Tab-separated table of C-alpha atoms in Angstrom:
chain	number	residue	atom	x	y	z
A	1117	MET	CA	0.000	0.000	0.000
A	1118	ARG	CA	1.211	3.497	-0.921
A	1119	ILE	CA	-0.280	6.332	1.137
A	1120	LEU	CA	-0.466	10.098	0.679
A	1121	LEU	CA	-0.986	11.743	4.076
A	1122	ILE	CA	-2.038	15.376	3.748
A	1123	GLY	CA	-1.612	17.434	6.911
A	1124	ALA	CA	1.467	17.350	9.157
A	1125	GLY	CA	-0.015	18.941	12.247
A	1126	GLY	CA	-0.410	17.122	15.540
A	1127	VAL	CA	-2.608	14.325	14.181
A	1128	GLY	CA	-0.647	13.875	10.957
A	1129	THR	CA	2.647	13.709	12.822
A	1130	ALA	CA	1.194	11.144	15.235
A	1131	VAL	CA	0.023	9.077	12.243
A	1132	THR	CA	3.621	8.803	11.008
A	1133	ARG	CA	4.879	7.773	14.442
A	1134	ILE	CA	2.259	5.068	14.794
A	1135	ALA	CA	2.574	3.811	11.220
A	1136	ALA	CA	6.376	3.621	11.410
A	1137	ARG	CA	6.047	0.639	13.761
A	1138	ARG	CA	3.933	-1.335	11.269
A	1139	GLY	CA	4.969	-3.099	8.089
A	1140	PHE	CA	1.746	-3.099	6.061
A	1141	PHE	CA	2.596	-0.195	3.715
A	1142	GLU	CA	5.266	0.328	1.069
A	1143	ARG	CA	5.471	4.125	1.123
A	1144	LEU	CA	3.955	7.049	3.032
A	1145	VAL	CA	4.316	10.562	1.606
A	1146	VAL	CA	3.632	13.329	4.135
A	1147	ALA	CA	2.469	16.557	2.482
A	1148	ASP	CA	1.691	19.919	4.036
A	1149	TYR	CA	1.382	23.555	2.946
A	1150	ASP	CA	4.366	24.189	5.215
A	1151	LYS	CA	6.914	21.719	3.882
A	1152	SER	CA	9.092	22.139	6.999
A	1153	ARG	CA	6.304	20.559	9.070
A	1154	ALA	CA	6.154	17.583	6.699
A	1155	GLU	CA	9.936	17.270	6.791
A	1156	ALA	CA	9.933	17.355	10.604
A	1157	ALA	CA	7.308	14.598	10.756
A	1158	VAL	CA	9.358	12.433	8.413
A	1159	ALA	CA	12.668	13.198	10.103
A	1160	ALA	CA	11.350	11.863	13.398
A	1161	VAL	CA	10.759	8.375	11.970
A	1162	ALA	CA	12.813	8.042	8.754
A	1163	PRO	CA	16.284	7.272	10.226
A	1164	ALA	CA	15.136	4.214	12.160
A	1165	ASP	CA	12.962	3.099	9.260
A	1166	ALA	CA	15.801	3.423	6.742
A	1167	GLU	CA	18.139	1.472	9.027
A	1168	ALA	CA	15.586	-1.334	9.267
A	1169	ARG	CA	15.142	-1.439	5.454
A	1170	PRO	CA	18.507	-0.389	3.979
A	1171	THR	CA	17.912	-1.893	0.525
A	1172	ALA	CA	14.260	-0.933	0.079
A	1173	GLU	CA	12.707	2.251	-1.258
A	1174	VAL	CA	12.560	4.875	1.487
A	1175	ARG	CA	9.162	4.425	3.089
A	1176	PHE	CA	8.713	8.032	4.244
A	1177	ALA	CA	8.998	11.177	2.158
A	1178	ALA	CA	7.973	14.830	2.582
A	1179	SER	CA	6.327	17.112	0.069
A	1180	ARG	CA	4.672	20.513	-0.117
A	1181	ILE	CA	1.021	20.723	-1.170
A	1182	ASP	CA	-1.823	23.227	-1.068
A	1183	ALA	CA	-4.778	21.141	0.125
A	1184	SER	CA	-7.202	23.443	-1.676
A	1185	ASP	CA	-5.540	22.792	-5.052
A	1186	GLU	CA	-7.367	19.738	-6.403
A	1187	SER	CA	-5.282	19.350	-9.543
A	1188	ALA	CA	-2.007	19.539	-7.616
A	1189	VAL	CA	-3.205	16.897	-5.154
A	1190	THR	CA	-4.379	14.682	-8.009
A	1191	ASP	CA	-1.001	15.040	-9.710
A	1192	LEU	CA	0.859	14.148	-6.510
A	1193	LEU	CA	-1.309	11.040	-5.989
A	1194	VAL	CA	-0.606	9.888	-9.549
A	1195	ARG	CA	3.098	10.746	-9.448
A	1196	GLU	CA	3.623	8.826	-6.206
A	1197	ARG	CA	1.366	5.971	-7.382
A	1198	CYS	CA	-0.602	6.230	-4.134
A	1199	ASP	CA	-3.395	3.782	-3.396
A	1200	VAL	CA	-5.058	5.968	-0.780
A	1201	LEU	CA	-5.238	9.574	0.390
A	1202	LEU	CA	-5.449	10.051	4.158
A	1203	ASN	CA	-6.812	13.510	4.984
A	1204	ALA	CA	-5.444	14.933	8.257
A	1205	THR	CA	-6.387	18.554	7.541
A	1206	ASP	CA	-9.261	20.543	9.022
A	1207	PRO	CA	-12.748	20.134	7.488
A	1208	ARG	CA	-12.402	23.152	5.172
A	1209	PHE	CA	-10.277	21.012	2.875
A	1210	VAL	CA	-12.416	17.871	2.841
A	1211	MET	CA	-14.116	18.462	-0.503
A	1212	PRO	CA	-11.087	19.373	-2.634
A	1213	LEU	CA	-9.169	16.388	-1.247
A	1214	PHE	CA	-12.210	14.129	-1.622
A	1215	ARG	CA	-12.581	15.099	-5.282
A	1216	ALA	CA	-8.837	14.862	-5.935
A	1217	ALA	CA	-8.704	11.272	-4.685
A	1218	LEU	CA	-11.677	10.373	-6.873
A	1219	ALA	CA	-10.048	11.983	-9.913
A	1220	ALA	CA	-6.772	10.125	-9.271
A	1221	GLY	CA	-8.462	6.750	-8.887
A	1222	ALA	CA	-7.311	6.429	-5.274
A	1223	HIS	CA	-9.141	5.361	-2.154
A	1224	TYR	CA	-9.856	8.105	0.397
A	1225	MET	CA	-10.024	8.336	4.190
A	1226	ASP	CA	-10.726	11.230	6.553
A	1227	MET	CA	-11.358	11.876	10.236
A	1228	ALA	CA	-13.889	14.702	9.849
A	1229	MET	CA	-16.503	15.175	7.153
A	1230	SER	CA	-17.636	17.997	4.863
A	1231	LEU	CA	-19.007	21.034	6.669
A	1232	SER	CA	-22.611	21.703	7.610
A	1233	HIS	CA	-24.661	24.854	7.123
A	1234	PRO	CA	-27.518	25.648	9.540
A	1235	HIS	CA	-31.105	25.902	8.359
A	1236	PRO	CA	-31.635	29.540	7.332
A	1237	GLU	CA	-34.950	30.004	9.192
A	1238	ARG	CA	-35.067	27.289	11.888
A	1239	PRO	CA	-31.455	26.518	12.862
A	1240	TYR	CA	-32.383	24.953	16.220
A	1241	GLU	CA	-35.210	22.786	14.890
A	1242	ALA	CA	-34.402	21.581	11.396
A	1243	CYS	CA	-31.240	20.555	9.573
A	1244	GLY	CA	-29.879	22.631	6.736
A	1245	VAL	CA	-26.891	21.076	4.981
A	1246	LYS	CA	-25.741	18.256	7.248
A	1247	LEU	CA	-22.207	17.108	7.978
A	1248	GLY	CA	-21.142	14.875	5.116
A	1249	ASP	CA	-23.984	15.810	2.753
A	1250	GLU	CA	-21.575	17.158	0.127
A	1251	GLN	CA	-19.593	13.939	0.248
A	1252	PHE	CA	-22.589	11.620	0.077
A	1253	SER	CA	-23.892	13.564	-2.933
A	1254	LEU	CA	-20.997	11.979	-4.862
A	1255	GLY	CA	-21.856	8.458	-3.738
A	1256	GLU	CA	-22.651	7.112	-7.211
A	1257	ASP	CA	-19.421	8.528	-8.611
A	1258	TRP	CA	-17.419	6.730	-5.922
A	1259	LYS	CA	-19.317	3.481	-6.409
A	1260	ASN	CA	-18.766	3.600	-10.166
A	1261	SER	CA	-15.058	4.309	-9.635
A	1262	GLY	CA	-14.587	0.993	-7.849
A	1263	ARG	CA	-12.814	2.838	-5.046
A	1264	LEU	CA	-13.707	3.316	-1.374
A	1265	ALA	CA	-14.123	6.593	0.504
A	1266	LEU	CA	-13.994	5.681	4.198
A	1267	VAL	CA	-15.269	8.799	5.949
A	1268	GLY	CA	-15.161	9.749	9.624
A	1269	MET	CA	-12.395	7.281	10.556
A	1270	GLY	CA	-10.736	9.018	13.512
A	1271	VAL	CA	-11.611	8.375	17.125
A	1272	GLU	CA	-14.862	10.391	17.222
A	1273	PRO	CA	-16.123	9.812	14.612
A	1274	GLY	CA	-14.349	6.554	13.943
A	1275	LEU	CA	-13.733	4.238	16.861
A	1276	SER	CA	-17.025	5.393	18.402
A	1277	ASP	CA	-18.824	4.177	15.250
A	1278	VAL	CA	-16.960	0.856	15.381
A	1279	PHE	CA	-18.222	0.460	18.955
A	1280	ALA	CA	-21.786	1.113	17.757
A	1281	ARG	CA	-21.510	-1.621	15.129
A	1282	TYR	CA	-19.972	-4.044	17.631
A	1283	ALA	CA	-22.804	-3.411	20.094
A	1284	ALA	CA	-25.444	-4.000	17.427
A	1285	ASP	CA	-23.809	-7.196	16.156
A	1286	GLU	CA	-22.720	-8.854	19.395
A	1287	LEU	CA	-24.236	-7.243	22.480
A	1288	PHE	CA	-27.872	-6.295	21.747
A	1289	ASP	CA	-30.980	-7.645	20.046
A	1290	SER	CA	-32.610	-4.202	19.931
A	1291	ILE	CA	-31.195	-0.746	20.665
A	1292	GLU	CA	-33.078	2.105	22.266
A	1293	GLU	CA	-30.275	4.673	22.165
A	1294	ILE	CA	-26.688	4.993	21.043
A	1295	GLY	CA	-24.995	7.948	22.697
A	1296	VAL	CA	-21.380	8.838	22.054
A	1297	ARG	CA	-19.940	10.321	25.256
A	1298	ASP	CA	-16.525	12.027	25.317
A	1299	GLY	CA	-14.844	13.280	28.475
A	1300	ALA	CA	-11.450	13.941	30.006
A	1301	ASN	CA	-9.672	15.257	33.090
A	1302	LEU	CA	-6.832	16.834	31.104
A	1303	THR	CA	-5.229	20.022	32.355
A	1304	VAL	CA	-2.609	22.248	30.693
A	1305	GLU	CA	-0.128	23.841	33.054
A	1306	GLY	CA	0.236	27.599	32.662
A	1307	TYR	CA	-2.904	28.165	30.569
A	1308	ASP	CA	-6.415	29.167	31.597
A	1309	PHE	CA	-7.729	28.339	28.100
A	1310	ALA	CA	-5.774	25.973	25.838
A	1311	PRO	CA	-7.825	23.474	23.804
A	1312	SER	CA	-6.218	20.060	23.374
A	1313	PHE	CA	-7.486	19.845	19.785
A	1314	SER	CA	-7.820	22.252	16.834
A	1315	ILE	CA	-9.679	25.357	18.036
A	1316	TRP	CA	-10.979	25.883	14.481
A	1317	THR	CA	-12.694	22.478	14.565
A	1318	THR	CA	-13.749	22.847	18.203
A	1319	ILE	CA	-15.565	26.123	17.494
A	1320	GLU	CA	-17.219	24.603	14.427
A	1321	GLU	CA	-18.645	21.572	16.201
A	1322	CYS	CA	-19.516	23.258	19.494
A	1323	LEU	CA	-21.292	26.382	18.219
A	1324	ASN	CA	-23.188	24.825	15.315
A	1325	PRO	CA	-26.671	23.447	16.090
A	1326	PRO	CA	-26.267	19.893	17.434
A	1327	VAL	CA	-28.000	17.143	15.459
A	1328	ILE	CA	-30.070	14.352	17.022
A	1329	PHE	CA	-31.513	11.306	15.270
A	1330	GLU	CA	-34.789	9.617	16.205
A	1331	ALA	CA	-36.413	6.733	14.358
A	1332	GLY	CA	-39.595	7.919	12.669
A	1333	ARG	CA	-38.497	11.546	12.859
A	1334	GLY	CA	-35.081	11.413	11.268
A	1335	TRP	CA	-32.440	14.071	11.875
A	1336	PHE	CA	-33.278	17.329	13.635
A	1337	THR	CA	-31.391	20.012	15.528
A	1338	THR	CA	-31.415	21.585	18.961
A	1339	ALA	CA	-29.691	24.527	20.657
A	1340	PRO	CA	-25.929	24.384	21.358
A	1341	PHE	CA	-24.991	22.896	24.755
A	1342	SER	CA	-28.519	21.494	25.284
A	1343	GLU	CA	-29.615	18.517	27.424
A	1344	PRO	CA	-26.755	18.640	29.980
A	1345	GLU	CA	-26.080	15.418	31.856
A	1346	VAL	CA	-23.375	14.177	34.184
A	1347	PHE	CA	-21.632	11.079	32.837
A	1348	ASP	CA	-19.228	9.026	34.943
A	1349	PHE	CA	-16.152	8.238	32.852
A	1350	PRO	CA	-13.932	5.208	33.635
A	1351	GLU	CA	-10.312	4.757	34.723
A	1352	GLY	CA	-10.267	7.551	37.256
A	1353	ILE	CA	-11.633	10.372	35.094
A	1354	GLY	CA	-14.931	10.422	36.982
A	1355	PRO	CA	-18.106	12.495	36.566
A	1356	VAL	CA	-18.081	15.140	33.816
A	1357	GLU	CA	-20.988	17.288	32.636
A	1358	CYS	CA	-21.697	16.577	28.963
A	1359	VAL	CA	-23.816	18.542	26.484
A	1360	ASN	CA	-25.119	18.070	22.952
A	1361	VAL	CA	-22.601	18.972	20.253
A	1362	GLU	CA	-22.767	18.627	16.464
A	1363	HIS	CA	-20.813	15.534	15.432
A	1364	GLU	CA	-20.549	13.117	12.533
A	1365	GLU	CA	-21.553	9.965	14.431
A	1366	VAL	CA	-25.166	11.117	14.597
A	1367	LEU	CA	-25.151	11.443	10.791
A	1368	LEU	CA	-23.309	8.167	10.159
A	1369	ILE	CA	-24.526	5.564	12.651
A	1370	PRO	CA	-28.228	5.558	11.594
A	1371	ARG	CA	-27.222	4.789	7.999
A	1372	TRP	CA	-25.916	1.329	8.984
A	1373	VAL	CA	-27.035	0.601	12.574
A	1374	GLU	CA	-30.659	0.370	13.688
A	1375	ALA	CA	-31.387	2.398	16.834
A	1376	ASP	CA	-34.335	4.400	18.120
A	1377	ARG	CA	-32.150	7.403	19.018
A	1378	VAL	CA	-28.563	8.560	18.382
A	1379	THR	CA	-26.839	11.447	20.180
A	1380	PHE	CA	-23.385	12.907	20.764
A	1381	LYS	CA	-22.442	14.668	24.000
A	1382	TYR	CA	-19.114	16.244	24.826
A	1383	GLY	CA	-17.694	16.940	28.291
A	1384	LEU	CA	-16.714	20.591	27.895
A	1385	GLY	CA	-17.044	22.127	31.360
A	1386	THR	CA	-18.634	25.439	32.314
A	1387	ASP	CA	-15.536	27.596	31.760
A	1388	PHE	CA	-14.935	26.191	28.281
A	1389	ILE	CA	-18.577	26.696	27.291
A	1390	ASN	CA	-18.539	30.271	28.590
A	1391	THR	CA	-15.427	31.074	26.541
A	1392	LEU	CA	-16.964	29.689	23.367
A	1393	GLN	CA	-20.166	31.648	23.979
A	1394	VAL	CA	-18.206	34.891	24.383
A	1395	LEU	CA	-16.307	34.209	21.137
A	1396	HIS	CA	-19.665	33.774	19.429
A	1397	GLN	CA	-21.192	36.891	20.995
A	1398	VAL	CA	-18.401	39.138	19.708
A	1399	GLY	CA	-18.190	37.452	16.303
A	1400	LEU	CA	-14.792	35.835	16.748
A	1401	ASP	CA	-16.135	32.459	15.624
A	1402	ARG	CA	-16.839	33.784	12.113
A	1403	THR	CA	-15.062	32.267	9.122
A	1404	ASP	CA	-15.890	35.015	6.615
A	1405	THR	CA	-13.205	37.683	6.396
A	1406	VAL	CA	-13.225	41.147	7.932
A	1407	THR	CA	-11.032	44.127	7.112
A	1408	VAL	CA	-8.402	45.173	9.658
A	1409	LYS	CA	-5.588	47.688	9.541
A	1410	GLY	CA	-2.162	46.353	8.618
A	1411	PRO	CA	1.288	47.938	8.434
A	1412	GLU	CA	0.968	48.192	4.655
A	1413	GLY	CA	-2.751	48.928	4.469
A	1414	PRO	CA	-6.053	47.059	4.968
A	1415	VAL	CA	-5.857	43.265	5.364
A	1416	GLN	CA	-8.625	40.669	5.007
A	1417	VAL	CA	-8.622	38.142	7.863
A	1418	SER	CA	-10.966	35.517	9.270
A	1419	PRO	CA	-11.790	36.130	12.956
A	1420	ARG	CA	-11.641	32.407	13.678
A	1421	ASP	CA	-8.182	32.181	12.136
A	1422	VAL	CA	-7.099	35.052	14.398
A	1423	VAL	CA	-8.350	33.165	17.468
A	1424	ALA	CA	-6.438	30.074	16.325
A	1425	ALA	CA	-3.280	32.131	15.809
A	1426	CYS	CA	-3.539	33.599	19.316
A	1427	LEU	CA	-3.759	30.189	20.996
A	1428	PRO	CA	-0.962	27.639	21.385
A	1429	ASP	CA	-0.722	24.799	18.875
A	1430	PRO	CA	-2.327	21.789	20.637
A	1431	ALA	CA	0.410	19.533	19.261
A	1432	THR	CA	3.022	21.462	21.276
A	1433	LEU	CA	1.256	21.190	24.644
A	1434	GLY	CA	1.886	17.539	25.454
A	1435	HIS	CA	4.677	18.184	27.946
A	1436	LEU	CA	2.354	20.544	29.862
A	1437	MET	CA	-0.679	18.264	29.860
A	1438	ARG	CA	-1.713	15.971	32.673
A	1439	GLY	CA	-4.540	13.461	32.836
A	1440	LYS	CA	-6.512	11.131	30.578
A	1441	THR	CA	-8.957	11.406	27.704
A	1442	CYS	CA	-11.823	8.993	27.070
A	1443	ALA	CA	-13.772	8.356	23.872
A	1444	GLY	CA	-16.682	5.971	24.044
A	1445	THR	CA	-20.143	4.845	23.043
A	1446	TRP	CA	-22.961	4.292	25.507
A	1447	VAL	CA	-25.648	1.880	24.319
A	1448	LYS	CA	-29.020	1.096	25.887
A	1449	GLY	CA	-31.343	-1.664	24.698
A	1450	THR	CA	-32.299	-5.291	25.237
A	1451	LYS	CA	-30.559	-8.662	24.972
A	1452	GLU	CA	-32.567	-11.890	25.101
A	1453	GLY	CA	-35.560	-9.982	26.400
A	1454	ARG	CA	-33.690	-8.291	29.240
A	1455	PRO	CA	-32.689	-4.621	29.545
A	1456	ARG	CA	-29.013	-3.943	29.024
A	1457	GLU	CA	-26.837	-0.847	29.144
A	1458	VAL	CA	-23.102	-0.719	28.363
A	1459	TYR	CA	-20.334	1.805	27.782
A	1460	LEU	CA	-17.638	0.811	25.276
A	1461	TYR	CA	-14.602	3.026	25.651
A	1462	HIS	CA	-10.974	3.798	24.874
A	1463	VAL	CA	-8.823	5.736	27.358
A	1464	VAL	CA	-5.398	7.253	26.718
A	1465	ASP	CA	-3.148	8.589	29.470
A	1466	ASN	CA	-1.209	11.634	28.277
A	1467	GLU	CA	1.895	10.645	30.269
A	1468	TRP	CA	1.940	7.278	28.443
A	1469	SER	CA	1.392	8.671	24.921
A	1470	MET	CA	4.067	11.334	25.408
A	1471	LYS	CA	6.585	8.808	26.728
A	1472	GLU	CA	5.809	6.142	24.136
A	1473	TYR	CA	5.212	8.262	21.013
A	1474	GLY	CA	5.994	11.887	21.825
A	1475	SER	CA	2.393	12.851	20.993
A	1476	GLN	CA	-0.185	14.285	23.366
A	1477	ALA	CA	-3.125	12.039	24.201
A	1478	VAL	CA	-5.925	13.636	22.166
A	1479	VAL	CA	-4.052	13.829	18.865
A	1480	TRP	CA	-2.503	10.376	19.367
A	1481	GLN	CA	-5.894	8.806	20.075
A	1482	THR	CA	-7.301	10.439	16.938
A	1483	ALA	CA	-4.364	9.328	14.773
A	1484	LEU	CA	-4.340	5.711	15.934
A	1485	ASN	CA	-7.619	4.692	14.331
A	1486	PRO	CA	-7.028	5.628	10.682
A	1487	VAL	CA	-3.729	3.735	10.812
A	1488	VAL	CA	-5.551	0.638	12.095
A	1489	ALA	CA	-8.161	1.070	9.346
A	1490	LEU	CA	-5.475	1.449	6.668
A	1491	GLU	CA	-3.914	-1.815	7.782
A	1492	LEU	CA	-7.295	-3.566	7.568
A	1493	LEU	CA	-7.759	-2.228	4.032
A	1494	SER	CA	-4.263	-3.357	3.063
A	1495	THR	CA	-4.968	-6.935	4.171
A	1496	GLY	CA	-8.490	-7.056	2.735
A	1497	ALA	CA	-10.086	-7.564	6.152
A	1498	TRP	CA	-12.081	-4.436	5.297
A	1499	SER	CA	-13.032	-3.747	1.686
A	1500	GLY	CA	-15.700	-2.088	-0.386
A	1501	THR	CA	-16.583	0.551	-2.949
A	1502	GLY	CA	-18.501	3.802	-2.710
A	1503	ILE	CA	-18.765	5.962	0.413
A	1504	ALA	CA	-18.937	4.265	3.803
A	1505	GLY	CA	-18.572	5.075	7.469
A	1506	PRO	CA	-16.709	2.850	9.954
A	1507	GLU	CA	-19.948	1.196	11.086
A	1508	ALA	CA	-20.425	-0.257	7.592
A	1509	PHE	CA	-17.746	-2.868	8.356
A	1510	ASP	CA	-17.341	-5.782	10.751
A	1511	ALA	CA	-16.125	-4.333	14.057
A	1512	ARG	CA	-14.304	-7.381	15.387
A	1513	PRO	CA	-11.202	-7.230	13.101
A	1514	PHE	CA	-10.733	-3.567	14.002
A	1515	LEU	CA	-11.035	-4.111	17.756
A	1516	ASP	CA	-8.716	-7.120	17.634
A	1517	LEU	CA	-6.075	-5.142	15.732
A	1518	LEU	CA	-6.447	-2.229	18.145
A	1519	GLU	CA	-5.376	-4.606	20.898
A	1520	GLU	CA	-2.410	-5.720	18.787
A	1521	TYR	CA	-1.335	-2.084	18.512
A	1522	GLY	CA	-0.971	-2.089	22.310
A	1523	SER	CA	-3.967	0.154	22.963
A	1524	PRO	CA	-6.782	-1.934	24.457
A	1525	TRP	CA	-10.410	-0.881	24.667
A	1526	GLY	CA	-12.840	-1.544	27.503
A	1527	MET	CA	-16.495	-2.276	28.221
A	1528	ARG	CA	-18.453	-1.399	31.344
A	1529	GLU	CA	-21.896	-2.704	32.171
A	1530	GLN	CA	-23.909	0.265	33.343
């Protein structure tokens, strides 16, 4: 397998560090708008890899690419003879990369889907353009191409969807609700506000109207931060207040798994929610540009990009972070006529991920799952054509391989 990885930020860099320990691929090209970032990601793993394979083609290489330039991405895929494009950029670049992979005849994988747009009149009642709608509109083109676009294959979405499929296949006869629940007890020394993941993406998913699915009603929206609940997370994290947030699982799971209700709730905390609300109130969450004074005259900037530039890069905070992060899927239903309720989860301790891989826990946990999925595609354990989410495939091979990667998952009866 030959892979083009686009995006050498925290997640992309962690992908290279995880993949370097596996032998399933022939070549991995890391491409970024800032070539120095791609070169740094490769430099961290290439020496050991080259020493292990002195007579083989170098497995890792760096390149510069503009993710918005479809033709350039297509050309790079063809030139490097890549079988698959792994998208580790933010969601703004999903569609050009998605189309470039299709044009090049390559498979495609991402960890976040095409952007949503709220309903113009009833944003907190009805869906407008949903997450992933732009991608699914090209479903026939992907099916006819004979290639697979595996969308939403990070941790959330991604592993959480695999858990949903596993629960449906092996743990339940009928499902009343599938609720993805994400929480952590991570702290960052020296910062009052320092998100552990991309602030651009965090603002997008937290301030957009959350989507809920109900059988018979379909998808609908509610107000941001609605339906607060306290969820007790495992392995010492403990109780965390969680609220509704827009997320891909709610749009993906009902397509392949039968459940009466699907939700996503994120453990944000009061201070974090208050900060996001203030950003929204003063317009700093906007993505359209505004005019500001510059040293050489007026400059067009996006307020959200300014916020991102003012905050530390999450990938650089690992040495200051303490605690654990938990991604998981809570499922309620029946088995053999009896009520059942379980929480399937995956916990990463930041101290462990920094020591073992040099990557902070949140980005490492996100990066792990597409690498596992790529290995399953390379062996044929997972295969298909068209557009599919993680829950479209048998969960057991994924969960077994996750264990082999040294990162076990857990299940708690509620």
